[in-house]
């Protein structure tokens, strides 16, 4: 008897309900047996006054089904609640975001004929998307970029395991390690370590800006790109444009506790309810879901039918066909259903996702590290010149274990010495030990107490640590040893 899979369905906002309805219809027509549990998240939930945008009944359903087909969720830009998308990804620790793109016959692009087949493997829960932001002063905002060794190792091993199962020969790791040596640098370092366990796969690091350049110039050189969250978010919109646009880019969010399948695109509100948009990305996300569930035959049938539909220039949506010859979302869906079984297909029993448990068992962990506190960066709010502040702080540290080493503003050293930096009221004041001895918490409190006594306002403190004898903190631009 045919197995019925229980899947949580989140229709989403804007164009979400249209693309999700199309996907459900096609999956049913292809013969896969799915029982959908419809739940909600996003705009409608915010309106009910639930600030997370993800109600408990949706969380309960996902805990039960462990599999989600999801429409895009709207997130207001620049104000309001946090993204319900990111909340879902983080709540279920879906650390791997897989975003494949491949060329479609009939969809003419400047790259047609190059047989593009690129998979972006994006870290999905860390980086700037940890969402830890603080206004430091009324004129200075800060967002913490959190990159962890376990987070890097999980996604990088996932990417190599994925490449191995998909018989890919090459992985690029795209980072900004030249500038962010501790965060993006950690990602690069772990990539270099993990790559040694996969000698049959060519591993190459590329700086992310050059990666964007090369993707536009010669995209056929890429097979799999593994990268940090923000880089992957941006680069994957770029790769979708290489093959026809966001209407063609599916994705899977994979973790140990759940898998969430969704189009890369957002809720495109201007097209909502107009029967105009391209449902291909959502349908292909459904195909990825079917492969994840082991429904290889239905997946192969749908993929082939979608490809066949795009080959016919009379059955294309507006994003490719323009206003004059386009068909609507519903007509496109019916055409895909008509084409099911028309195309000759061979169902390959290859999952498009990797068994996360297999990845987790291979994790090597963090090497033992000797740490020693050498000083502290004390961030102050201060209205005045670097010279004014430097003069005060040099005396503050008199007869303490630390001395003022330098002050920077927006990352550039402004004291001691001359500066052309346009300064704001947020200053990093670096205090370092005088005699090479470890600095205690009490010594840092003592310094903070002296600063407070002078009615200076400190806003945050970072310890300066050496790890295995090497500084584990960055220098300011222009700071000497
Ligand atoms: P978007 O919704 O992806 O739309 C950007 C543009 O991409 C559209 O204006 C349209 O381009 C094209 N497009 C997107 N989906 C398409 C489709 N299915 N068929 C054809 N063309 C399509 O991005 P946005 O306007 O930046 O974001 C809108 C909202 O979605 C925001 O609230 C954002 O936070 C949210 N969002 C959610 C997710 C998610 O749920 N995973 C992802 C991204 C964004 P043209 O204008 O050129 O026709």
Short mmCIF file of C-alpha atoms and ligand atoms in Angstrom, two decimals:
data_model
loop_
_atom_site.label_atom_id
_atom_site.label_comp_id
_atom_site.label_asym_id
_atom_site.label_seq_id
_atom_site.Cartn_x
_atom_site.Cartn_y
_atom_site.Cartn_z
CA UNK A 1 0.00 0.00 0.00
CA UNK A 2 1.15 3.53 -0.80
CA UNK A 3 2.65 5.44 2.09
CA UNK A 4 0.93 8.65 3.15
CA UNK A 5 3.27 11.36 4.40
CA UNK A 6 2.18 13.91 6.96
CA UNK A 7 3.41 17.39 6.03
CA UNK A 8 2.84 20.80 7.62
CA UNK A 9 1.63 23.29 5.03
CA UNK A 10 2.16 27.02 5.55
CA UNK A 11 0.52 28.91 2.67
CA UNK A 12 2.33 32.17 3.51
CA UNK A 13 1.73 35.77 2.49
CA UNK A 14 1.35 37.69 -0.78
CA UNK A 15 1.80 35.28 -3.69
CA UNK A 16 2.38 32.40 -1.23
CA UNK A 17 -1.13 30.90 -1.25
CA UNK A 18 -1.15 30.85 -5.10
CA UNK A 19 2.20 29.12 -5.55
CA UNK A 20 1.51 26.69 -2.70
CA UNK A 21 -1.94 25.76 -4.08
CA UNK A 22 -0.33 25.10 -7.48
CA UNK A 23 2.29 22.87 -5.86
CA UNK A 24 -0.25 20.87 -3.84
CA UNK A 25 -2.39 20.30 -6.94
CA UNK A 26 0.57 19.05 -8.99
CA UNK A 27 1.87 16.79 -6.21
CA UNK A 28 -1.58 15.20 -5.90
CA UNK A 29 -1.82 14.75 -9.68
CA UNK A 30 1.61 13.09 -9.73
CA UNK A 31 0.30 10.43 -7.37
CA UNK A 32 2.22 11.19 -4.18
CA UNK A 33 0.09 10.69 -1.12
CA UNK A 34 0.43 13.60 1.30
CA UNK A 35 -1.79 14.51 4.21
CA UNK A 36 -1.41 18.25 4.71
CA UNK A 37 -1.72 19.89 8.11
CA UNK A 38 -2.38 23.54 7.29
CA UNK A 39 -0.88 25.96 9.80
CA UNK A 40 -0.01 29.63 9.70
CA UNK A 41 2.95 31.95 10.24
CA UNK A 42 3.90 35.47 9.15
CA UNK A 43 1.71 38.52 8.50
CA UNK A 44 -1.66 37.05 9.58
CA UNK A 45 -0.10 35.84 12.83
CA UNK A 46 1.57 39.19 13.57
CA UNK A 47 -1.88 40.76 13.11
CA UNK A 48 -3.27 38.45 15.82
CA UNK A 49 -0.74 40.05 18.18
CA UNK A 50 1.74 37.13 18.28
CA UNK A 51 5.10 38.94 18.07
CA UNK A 52 7.14 35.92 16.91
CA UNK A 53 4.87 35.39 13.87
CA UNK A 54 4.97 31.65 14.60
CA UNK A 55 2.15 30.36 16.84
CA UNK A 56 2.55 27.36 19.12
CA UNK A 57 0.16 25.22 17.03
CA UNK A 58 2.46 25.67 14.02
CA UNK A 59 5.47 24.68 16.13
CA UNK A 60 3.57 21.64 17.47
CA UNK A 61 2.62 20.57 13.97
CA UNK A 62 6.22 20.79 12.71
CA UNK A 63 7.45 18.84 15.73
CA UNK A 64 4.97 16.13 14.73
CA UNK A 65 5.48 16.08 10.94
CA UNK A 66 9.17 17.13 10.77
CA UNK A 67 8.48 18.25 7.22
CA UNK A 68 7.11 21.58 5.97
CA UNK A 69 6.08 23.01 2.63
CA UNK A 70 6.00 26.74 3.09
CA UNK A 71 5.02 29.85 1.14
CA UNK A 72 6.98 33.09 1.56
CA UNK A 73 6.33 35.17 4.66
CA UNK A 74 6.33 38.93 4.64
CA UNK A 75 8.73 40.82 6.91
CA UNK A 76 8.35 44.58 7.21
CA UNK A 77 11.61 46.31 6.23
CA UNK A 78 13.33 48.57 8.76
CA UNK A 79 10.72 48.33 11.53
CA UNK A 80 8.37 45.92 13.27
CA UNK A 81 8.79 42.33 14.41
CA UNK A 82 11.59 39.92 13.52
CA UNK A 83 11.30 37.72 10.41
CA UNK A 84 9.04 34.71 11.01
CA UNK A 85 11.09 32.90 8.31
CA UNK A 86 14.30 33.29 10.26
CA UNK A 87 12.46 32.37 13.47
CA UNK A 88 11.25 29.09 11.92
CA UNK A 89 14.72 28.26 10.58
CA UNK A 90 16.30 29.00 13.95
CA UNK A 91 13.67 27.34 16.14
CA UNK A 92 14.16 24.07 14.28
CA UNK A 93 17.91 24.59 13.78
CA UNK A 94 17.64 24.03 10.04
CA UNK A 95 21.29 24.93 9.61
CA UNK A 96 21.61 23.92 5.96
CA UNK A 97 19.93 25.91 3.22
CA UNK A 98 20.22 24.19 -0.15
CA UNK A 99 19.50 26.35 -3.17
CA UNK A 100 20.00 24.63 -6.54
CA UNK A 101 19.59 26.31 -9.92
CA UNK A 102 19.80 24.70 -13.32
CA UNK A 103 19.21 25.83 -16.85
CA UNK A 104 15.72 25.53 -18.37
CA UNK A 105 15.30 24.85 -22.08
CA UNK A 106 12.92 27.45 -23.50
CA UNK A 107 13.93 30.06 -20.93
CA UNK A 108 16.31 32.27 -22.86
CA UNK A 109 18.91 34.06 -20.76
CA UNK A 110 22.35 35.48 -21.59
CA UNK A 111 23.70 32.17 -20.22
CA UNK A 112 21.55 29.76 -22.24
CA UNK A 113 23.53 26.82 -23.58
CA UNK A 114 26.09 26.80 -20.77
CA UNK A 115 24.25 23.99 -18.92
CA UNK A 116 24.37 25.80 -15.61
CA UNK A 117 23.86 23.53 -12.64
CA UNK A 118 24.92 25.30 -9.44
CA UNK A 119 23.99 24.55 -5.85
CA UNK A 120 24.38 27.15 -3.14
CA UNK A 121 24.81 25.62 0.31
CA UNK A 122 24.13 28.49 2.69
CA UNK A 123 24.66 28.43 6.45
CA UNK A 124 21.20 29.22 7.69
CA UNK A 125 21.10 30.16 11.37
CA UNK A 126 24.21 32.16 12.31
CA UNK A 127 26.06 35.23 11.05
CA UNK A 128 24.32 38.60 11.08
CA UNK A 129 21.03 36.69 11.03
CA UNK A 130 21.59 35.77 14.67
CA UNK A 131 19.75 39.09 14.83
CA UNK A 132 21.62 40.47 17.84
CA UNK A 133 21.41 44.21 17.38
CA UNK A 134 21.81 47.13 19.75
CA UNK A 135 21.69 50.87 19.36
CA UNK A 136 24.94 51.80 21.06
CA UNK A 137 24.28 55.53 21.12
CA UNK A 138 21.47 57.48 19.46
CA UNK A 139 23.68 57.72 16.35
CA UNK A 140 25.35 54.30 16.29
CA UNK A 141 23.73 50.92 15.55
CA UNK A 142 25.53 47.61 15.95
CA UNK A 143 24.76 44.06 14.74
CA UNK A 144 26.82 41.14 16.03
CA UNK A 145 28.12 38.73 13.41
CA UNK A 146 28.13 35.38 15.18
CA UNK A 147 30.10 32.62 13.47
CA UNK A 148 30.78 29.46 15.47
CA UNK A 149 33.17 26.59 14.83
CA UNK A 150 30.43 23.94 15.28
CA UNK A 151 28.15 25.97 12.97
CA UNK A 152 30.88 26.14 10.30
CA UNK A 153 31.76 22.48 10.61
CA UNK A 154 28.11 21.35 10.30
CA UNK A 155 27.38 23.30 7.13
CA UNK A 156 30.73 22.59 5.52
CA UNK A 157 30.52 18.85 6.19
CA UNK A 158 26.94 18.96 4.94
CA UNK A 159 28.17 20.59 1.70
CA UNK A 160 30.87 17.96 1.17
CA UNK A 161 28.47 15.08 1.94
CA UNK A 162 25.96 16.67 -0.45
CA UNK A 163 28.62 16.98 -3.16
CA UNK A 164 29.58 13.35 -2.63
CA UNK A 165 26.00 12.02 -2.94
CA UNK A 166 25.28 14.24 -5.95
CA UNK A 167 28.59 13.19 -7.58
CA UNK A 168 29.82 16.78 -7.79
CA UNK A 169 33.54 17.23 -8.32
CA UNK A 170 34.18 20.73 -7.03
CA UNK A 171 33.25 22.94 -4.07
CA UNK A 172 33.98 26.63 -3.72
CA UNK A 173 33.92 28.25 -0.30
CA UNK A 174 32.98 31.95 -0.61
CA UNK A 175 33.98 34.22 2.27
CA UNK A 176 35.14 37.72 3.11
CA UNK A 177 38.01 36.29 5.18
CA UNK A 178 40.38 38.95 3.85
CA UNK A 179 38.51 41.61 5.86
CA UNK A 180 36.72 39.70 8.67
CA UNK A 181 39.59 37.49 9.74
CA UNK A 182 37.97 36.00 12.83
CA UNK A 183 34.40 35.43 11.59
CA UNK A 184 34.58 34.75 7.86
CA UNK A 185 38.16 33.61 8.51
CA UNK A 186 36.91 30.85 10.81
CA UNK A 187 34.59 29.62 8.06
CA UNK A 188 37.51 29.47 5.61
CA UNK A 189 39.76 27.73 8.13
CA UNK A 190 37.17 25.04 8.91
CA UNK A 191 36.57 24.58 5.16
CA UNK A 192 40.28 23.92 4.66
CA UNK A 193 40.33 21.42 7.56
CA UNK A 194 37.17 19.53 6.53
CA UNK A 195 38.16 19.39 2.85
CA UNK A 196 41.00 17.00 3.80
CA UNK A 197 38.37 14.33 4.57
CA UNK A 198 37.01 14.54 1.01
CA UNK A 199 40.11 14.21 -1.21
CA UNK A 200 38.08 13.27 -4.29
CA UNK A 201 36.34 16.69 -4.28
CA UNK A 202 38.31 19.71 -5.46
CA UNK A 203 38.07 22.37 -2.75
CA UNK A 204 38.75 26.00 -3.54
CA UNK A 205 38.35 29.21 -1.53
CA UNK A 206 37.13 32.34 -3.29
CA UNK A 207 36.61 35.84 -1.90
CA UNK A 208 32.89 36.50 -1.99
CA UNK A 209 33.01 39.67 -4.09
CA UNK A 210 35.06 37.90 -6.73
CA UNK A 211 32.59 34.99 -6.46
CA UNK A 212 29.77 37.40 -7.42
CA UNK A 213 31.91 38.68 -10.29
CA UNK A 214 32.82 35.20 -11.51
CA UNK A 215 29.19 34.04 -11.22
CA UNK A 216 28.15 36.74 -13.67
CA UNK A 217 31.20 36.31 -15.92
CA UNK A 218 31.72 32.55 -16.05
CA UNK A 219 29.10 30.79 -13.92
CA UNK A 220 29.71 27.38 -15.51
CA UNK A 221 32.93 27.06 -13.44
CA UNK A 222 30.82 26.53 -10.28
CA UNK A 223 29.19 23.31 -9.07
CA UNK A 224 28.65 23.73 -5.30
CA UNK A 225 29.26 26.93 -3.34
CA UNK A 226 29.27 26.77 0.46
CA UNK A 227 29.10 30.06 2.28
CA UNK A 228 27.99 32.03 5.31
CA UNK A 229 24.40 33.15 5.80
CA UNK A 230 24.45 36.70 4.44
CA UNK A 231 26.77 35.88 1.53
CA UNK A 232 24.52 32.96 0.60
CA UNK A 233 21.36 35.03 0.81
CA UNK A 234 22.72 37.52 -1.70
CA UNK A 235 24.58 35.12 -3.99
CA UNK A 236 21.58 32.78 -4.30
CA UNK A 237 19.35 35.58 -5.61
CA UNK A 238 22.14 36.22 -8.12
CA UNK A 239 22.33 32.57 -9.20
CA UNK A 240 18.54 32.47 -9.65
CA UNK A 241 18.83 35.40 -12.07
CA UNK A 242 21.31 33.40 -14.20
CA UNK A 243 18.60 30.90 -15.14
CA UNK A 244 15.56 33.15 -15.46
CA UNK A 245 14.94 34.76 -12.08
CA UNK A 246 13.52 34.14 -8.65
CA UNK A 247 10.55 32.34 -10.19
CA UNK A 248 12.87 29.36 -10.81
CA UNK A 249 14.78 29.00 -7.54
CA UNK A 250 13.66 26.36 -5.02
CA UNK A 251 15.21 25.66 -1.63
CA UNK A 252 15.35 23.28 1.30
CA UNK A 253 16.14 24.21 4.92
CA UNK A 254 17.54 21.08 6.52
CA UNK A 255 18.17 20.25 10.16
CA UNK A 256 18.05 17.32 12.54
CA UNK A 257 14.56 18.16 13.78
CA UNK A 258 12.78 19.33 10.61
CA UNK A 259 13.08 20.05 6.91
CA UNK A 260 11.37 23.14 5.50
CA UNK A 261 10.90 23.46 1.74
CA UNK A 262 10.20 26.86 0.19
CA UNK A 263 10.89 29.00 -2.86
CA UNK A 264 13.87 31.35 -2.54
CA UNK A 265 11.64 34.29 -3.47
CA UNK A 266 9.56 36.41 -1.14
CA UNK A 267 5.89 37.32 -1.02
CA UNK A 268 6.13 39.72 -4.04
CA UNK A 269 3.06 41.62 -2.76
CA UNK A 270 2.51 43.59 -5.96
CA UNK A 271 1.60 40.34 -7.74
CA UNK A 272 -0.57 38.85 -4.98
CA UNK A 273 -3.88 37.47 -6.23
CA UNK A 274 -3.23 38.51 -9.84
CA UNK A 275 -2.74 35.03 -11.31
CA UNK A 276 0.47 36.28 -12.93
CA UNK A 277 3.45 34.90 -11.09
CA UNK A 278 5.61 31.93 -11.88
CA UNK A 279 4.97 29.02 -9.46
CA UNK A 280 8.01 27.01 -10.66
CA UNK A 281 10.20 27.79 -7.63
CA UNK A 282 7.51 26.55 -5.24
CA UNK A 283 6.78 23.48 -7.39
CA UNK A 284 10.48 22.59 -7.49
CA UNK A 285 10.66 23.06 -3.72
CA UNK A 286 7.86 20.48 -3.62
CA UNK A 287 10.03 18.23 -5.81
CA UNK A 288 12.91 18.60 -3.34
CA UNK A 289 10.47 17.70 -0.56
CA UNK A 290 9.26 14.60 -2.40
CA UNK A 291 12.86 13.42 -2.86
CA UNK A 292 13.46 14.05 0.85
CA UNK A 293 10.43 11.85 1.60
CA UNK A 294 11.66 9.12 -0.75
CA UNK A 295 8.93 9.77 -3.37
CA UNK A 296 11.42 9.65 -6.23
CA UNK A 297 9.01 8.67 -9.00
CA UNK A 298 6.53 11.49 -8.36
CA UNK A 299 9.46 13.92 -7.98
CA UNK A 300 10.98 12.91 -11.31
CA UNK A 301 7.59 13.08 -13.07
CA UNK A 302 6.91 16.60 -11.81
CA UNK A 303 10.36 17.89 -12.61
CA UNK A 304 10.15 16.54 -16.15
CA UNK A 305 6.65 18.00 -16.63
CA UNK A 306 7.79 21.42 -15.44
CA UNK A 307 10.74 21.32 -17.84
CA UNK A 308 8.47 20.26 -20.72
CA UNK A 309 6.06 23.09 -19.93
CA UNK A 310 8.88 25.64 -20.12
CA UNK A 311 10.07 24.23 -23.46
CA UNK A 312 6.81 25.34 -25.05
CA UNK A 313 6.85 29.11 -25.53
CA UNK A 314 3.05 29.15 -25.49
CA UNK A 315 2.92 27.93 -21.90
CA UNK A 316 5.17 30.35 -20.06
CA UNK A 317 4.37 32.86 -17.31
CA UNK A 318 4.78 36.61 -17.50
CA UNK A 319 8.29 36.83 -15.96
CA UNK A 320 9.67 35.12 -19.07
CA UNK A 321 6.97 35.57 -21.73
CA UNK A 322 6.15 39.25 -21.03
CA UNK A 323 2.61 40.68 -21.11
CA UNK A 324 1.64 39.74 -24.65
CA UNK A 325 2.01 35.95 -24.76
CA UNK A 326 2.05 34.96 -21.07
CA UNK A 327 -0.31 32.48 -19.47
CA UNK A 328 -1.44 32.83 -15.85
CA UNK A 329 -0.34 30.90 -12.76
CA UNK A 330 -3.42 28.67 -12.88
CA UNK A 331 -3.12 27.89 -16.59
CA UNK A 332 0.58 27.09 -16.11
CA UNK A 333 -0.32 24.70 -13.28
CA UNK A 334 -2.91 22.92 -15.46
CA UNK A 335 -0.33 22.63 -18.23
CA UNK A 336 2.19 21.01 -15.88
CA UNK A 337 -0.51 18.53 -14.81
CA UNK A 338 -1.27 17.77 -18.48
CA UNK A 339 2.43 17.17 -19.07
CA UNK A 340 2.84 14.75 -16.15
CA UNK A 341 3.79 11.43 -17.64
CA UNK A 342 4.28 12.93 -21.13
CA UNK A 343 7.96 13.43 -20.70
CA UNK A 344 10.17 10.37 -20.55
CA UNK A 345 11.77 10.21 -17.15
CA UNK A 346 13.99 7.95 -15.17
CA UNK A 347 13.49 8.36 -11.46
CA UNK A 348 16.88 8.50 -9.81
CA UNK A 349 16.67 7.42 -6.20
CA UNK A 350 18.98 10.20 -5.04
CA UNK A 351 17.82 12.35 -2.20
CA UNK A 352 18.45 16.03 -2.69
CA UNK A 353 19.13 16.31 1.00
CA UNK A 354 21.74 14.62 3.16
CA UNK A 355 21.07 12.61 6.30
CA UNK A 356 21.89 15.17 8.98
CA UNK A 357 22.68 12.50 11.59
CA UNK A 358 25.46 11.26 9.32
CA UNK A 359 26.90 14.79 9.23
CA UNK A 360 26.59 15.25 12.98
CA UNK A 361 28.41 12.01 13.79
CA UNK A 362 31.41 13.21 11.77
CA UNK A 363 31.87 16.47 13.68
CA UNK A 364 35.32 16.73 15.21
CA UNK A 365 34.62 19.48 17.72
CA UNK A 366 36.70 22.42 18.89
CA UNK A 367 40.40 21.87 19.69
CA UNK A 368 41.50 22.59 23.27
CA UNK A 369 42.60 26.22 23.48
CA UNK A 370 44.62 28.08 26.11
CA UNK A 371 43.11 31.51 26.70
CA UNK A 372 44.53 34.52 28.51
CA UNK A 373 42.93 37.94 29.06
CA UNK A 374 45.33 40.72 28.04
CA UNK A 375 43.10 43.74 28.45
CA UNK A 376 39.73 45.17 27.49
CA UNK A 377 38.09 47.29 24.83
CA UNK A 378 35.76 49.67 26.63
CA UNK A 379 33.24 51.33 24.34
CA UNK A 380 32.18 54.80 25.45
CA UNK A 381 29.60 57.33 24.39
CA UNK A 382 31.41 60.67 24.36
CA UNK A 383 30.89 64.01 22.69
CA UNK A 384 34.25 65.63 22.06
CA UNK A 385 37.52 65.20 20.19
CA UNK A 386 39.84 62.15 20.24
CA UNK A 387 42.45 64.33 21.98
CA UNK A 388 40.00 65.31 24.74
CA UNK A 389 39.03 61.70 25.39
CA UNK A 390 42.59 60.36 25.10
CA UNK A 391 43.84 62.92 27.62
CA UNK A 392 41.19 61.92 30.17
CA UNK A 393 41.63 58.18 29.72
CA UNK A 394 45.43 58.16 29.93
CA UNK A 395 45.03 59.45 33.48
CA UNK A 396 42.15 57.13 34.31
CA UNK A 397 44.49 54.18 33.91
CA UNK A 398 47.25 55.65 36.15
CA UNK A 399 48.42 53.12 38.76
CA UNK A 400 46.24 50.32 37.34
CA UNK A 401 47.26 47.02 35.72
CA UNK A 402 46.36 48.39 32.28
CA UNK A 403 47.34 51.35 30.14
CA UNK A 404 45.41 53.08 27.36
CA UNK A 405 46.86 51.67 24.13
CA UNK A 406 44.72 53.49 21.61
CA UNK A 407 41.24 54.80 20.83
CA UNK A 408 39.43 54.03 17.60
CA UNK A 409 36.30 55.47 16.06
CA UNK A 410 34.28 53.45 13.55
CA UNK A 411 37.18 50.97 13.49
CA UNK A 412 40.00 53.46 12.74
CA UNK A 413 42.67 54.50 15.24
CA UNK A 414 42.16 58.16 16.16
CA UNK A 415 44.35 58.43 19.28
CA UNK A 416 47.26 58.82 19.76
CA UNK A 417 48.25 60.69 16.61
CA UNK A 418 46.62 62.63 13.81
CA UNK A 419 43.32 61.59 12.24
CA UNK A 420 41.15 62.43 9.24
CA UNK A 421 38.39 60.12 10.48
CA UNK A 422 34.95 61.62 10.70
CA UNK A 423 34.17 60.70 14.31
CA UNK A 424 30.83 59.79 15.86
CA UNK A 425 30.02 59.68 19.58
CA UNK A 426 30.98 55.98 19.97
CA UNK A 427 34.61 55.26 20.90
CA UNK A 428 36.49 52.02 21.37
CA UNK A 429 39.10 52.57 24.09
CA UNK A 430 41.69 49.81 24.18
CA UNK A 431 43.34 49.12 27.51
CA UNK A 432 46.13 46.56 27.57
CA UNK A 433 48.15 45.03 30.43
CA UNK A 434 51.34 46.80 31.39
CA UNK A 435 53.46 43.78 32.25
CA UNK A 436 52.18 40.84 30.20
CA UNK A 437 50.31 39.39 33.19
CA UNK A 438 46.75 38.08 32.82
CA UNK A 439 44.10 40.71 33.56
CA UNK A 440 41.42 39.74 36.08
CA UNK A 441 37.73 40.64 36.01
CA UNK A 442 38.29 42.71 39.17
CA UNK A 443 40.91 44.82 37.34
CA UNK A 444 38.45 45.47 34.53
CA UNK A 445 35.69 46.40 37.05
CA UNK A 446 38.16 48.76 38.73
CA UNK A 447 38.82 50.54 35.44
CA UNK A 448 35.10 50.74 34.67
CA UNK A 449 34.49 52.16 38.13
CA UNK A 450 37.07 54.91 37.54
CA UNK A 451 35.48 55.70 34.17
CA UNK A 452 32.02 55.93 35.75
CA UNK A 453 33.37 58.18 38.52
CA UNK A 454 34.39 60.68 35.81
CA UNK A 455 30.77 60.65 34.54
CA UNK A 456 31.86 59.03 31.28
CA UNK A 457 29.23 56.69 29.86
CA UNK A 458 30.45 53.23 28.91
CA UNK A 459 28.13 51.23 26.62
CA UNK A 460 29.85 47.90 26.31
CA UNK A 461 33.01 45.98 27.12
CA UNK A 462 34.91 43.29 25.24
CA UNK A 463 37.72 41.33 26.82
CA UNK A 464 40.92 41.14 24.79
CA UNK A 465 42.09 37.54 24.89
CA UNK A 466 45.04 35.65 23.49
CA UNK A 467 44.21 32.13 22.29
CA UNK A 468 47.24 29.83 22.36
CA UNK A 469 49.47 32.89 22.63
CA UNK A 470 47.99 34.75 19.65
CA UNK A 471 45.67 37.78 19.82
CA UNK A 472 42.06 36.65 19.37
CA UNK A 473 40.81 40.13 18.54
CA UNK A 474 41.24 42.45 15.61
CA UNK A 475 43.43 45.51 15.44
CA UNK A 476 41.98 48.89 14.55
CA UNK A 477 42.80 50.22 11.08
CA UNK A 478 46.09 52.05 11.54
CA UNK A 479 46.91 50.39 14.89
CA UNK A 480 50.46 49.12 15.24
CA UNK A 481 51.55 46.14 17.31
P1 LIG B 1 10.42 39.10 -3.60
O1 LIG B 1 9.10 38.94 -2.96
O2 LIG B 1 11.19 37.87 -3.83
O3 LIG B 1 10.18 39.84 -4.99
C1 LIG B 1 11.22 40.49 -5.70
C2 LIG B 1 10.97 40.43 -7.18
O4 LIG B 1 11.32 39.13 -7.66
C3 LIG B 1 9.53 40.60 -7.62
O5 LIG B 1 9.14 41.95 -7.65
C4 LIG B 1 9.58 39.95 -8.99
O6 LIG B 1 10.36 40.72 -9.89
C5 LIG B 1 10.45 38.73 -8.71
N1 LIG B 1 9.70 37.55 -8.28
C6 LIG B 1 9.63 37.04 -7.02
N2 LIG B 1 8.93 35.91 -7.02
C7 LIG B 1 8.54 35.69 -8.29
C8 LIG B 1 7.78 34.67 -8.93
N3 LIG B 1 7.30 33.62 -8.25
N4 LIG B 1 7.55 34.78 -10.26
C9 LIG B 1 8.06 35.81 -10.95
N5 LIG B 1 8.80 36.79 -10.42
C10 LIG B 1 9.03 36.73 -9.10
O7 LIG B 1 11.35 40.08 -2.76
P2 LIG B 1 11.01 41.43 -1.98
O8 LIG B 1 10.07 42.27 -2.80
O9 LIG B 1 12.32 41.95 -1.62
O10 LIG B 1 10.29 40.95 -0.65
C11 LIG B 1 8.88 40.97 -0.45
C12 LIG B 1 8.59 40.38 0.93
O11 LIG B 1 8.95 39.01 0.97
C13 LIG B 1 9.34 41.06 2.07
O12 LIG B 1 8.45 41.20 3.16
C14 LIG B 1 10.44 40.07 2.41
O13 LIG B 1 10.85 40.16 3.74
C15 LIG B 1 9.75 38.75 2.12
N6 LIG B 1 10.67 37.63 1.81
C16 LIG B 1 10.33 36.42 2.30
C17 LIG B 1 11.11 35.31 1.98
C18 LIG B 1 10.71 33.97 2.54
O14 LIG B 1 9.61 33.84 3.05
N7 LIG B 1 11.55 32.96 2.45
C19 LIG B 1 12.23 35.45 1.15
C20 LIG B 1 12.54 36.72 0.64
C21 LIG B 1 11.74 37.81 0.96
P3 LIG B 1 9.83 41.82 -10.91
O15 LIG B 1 9.43 42.99 -10.05
O16 LIG B 1 11.02 42.11 -11.76
O17 LIG B 1 8.68 41.24 -11.66
#
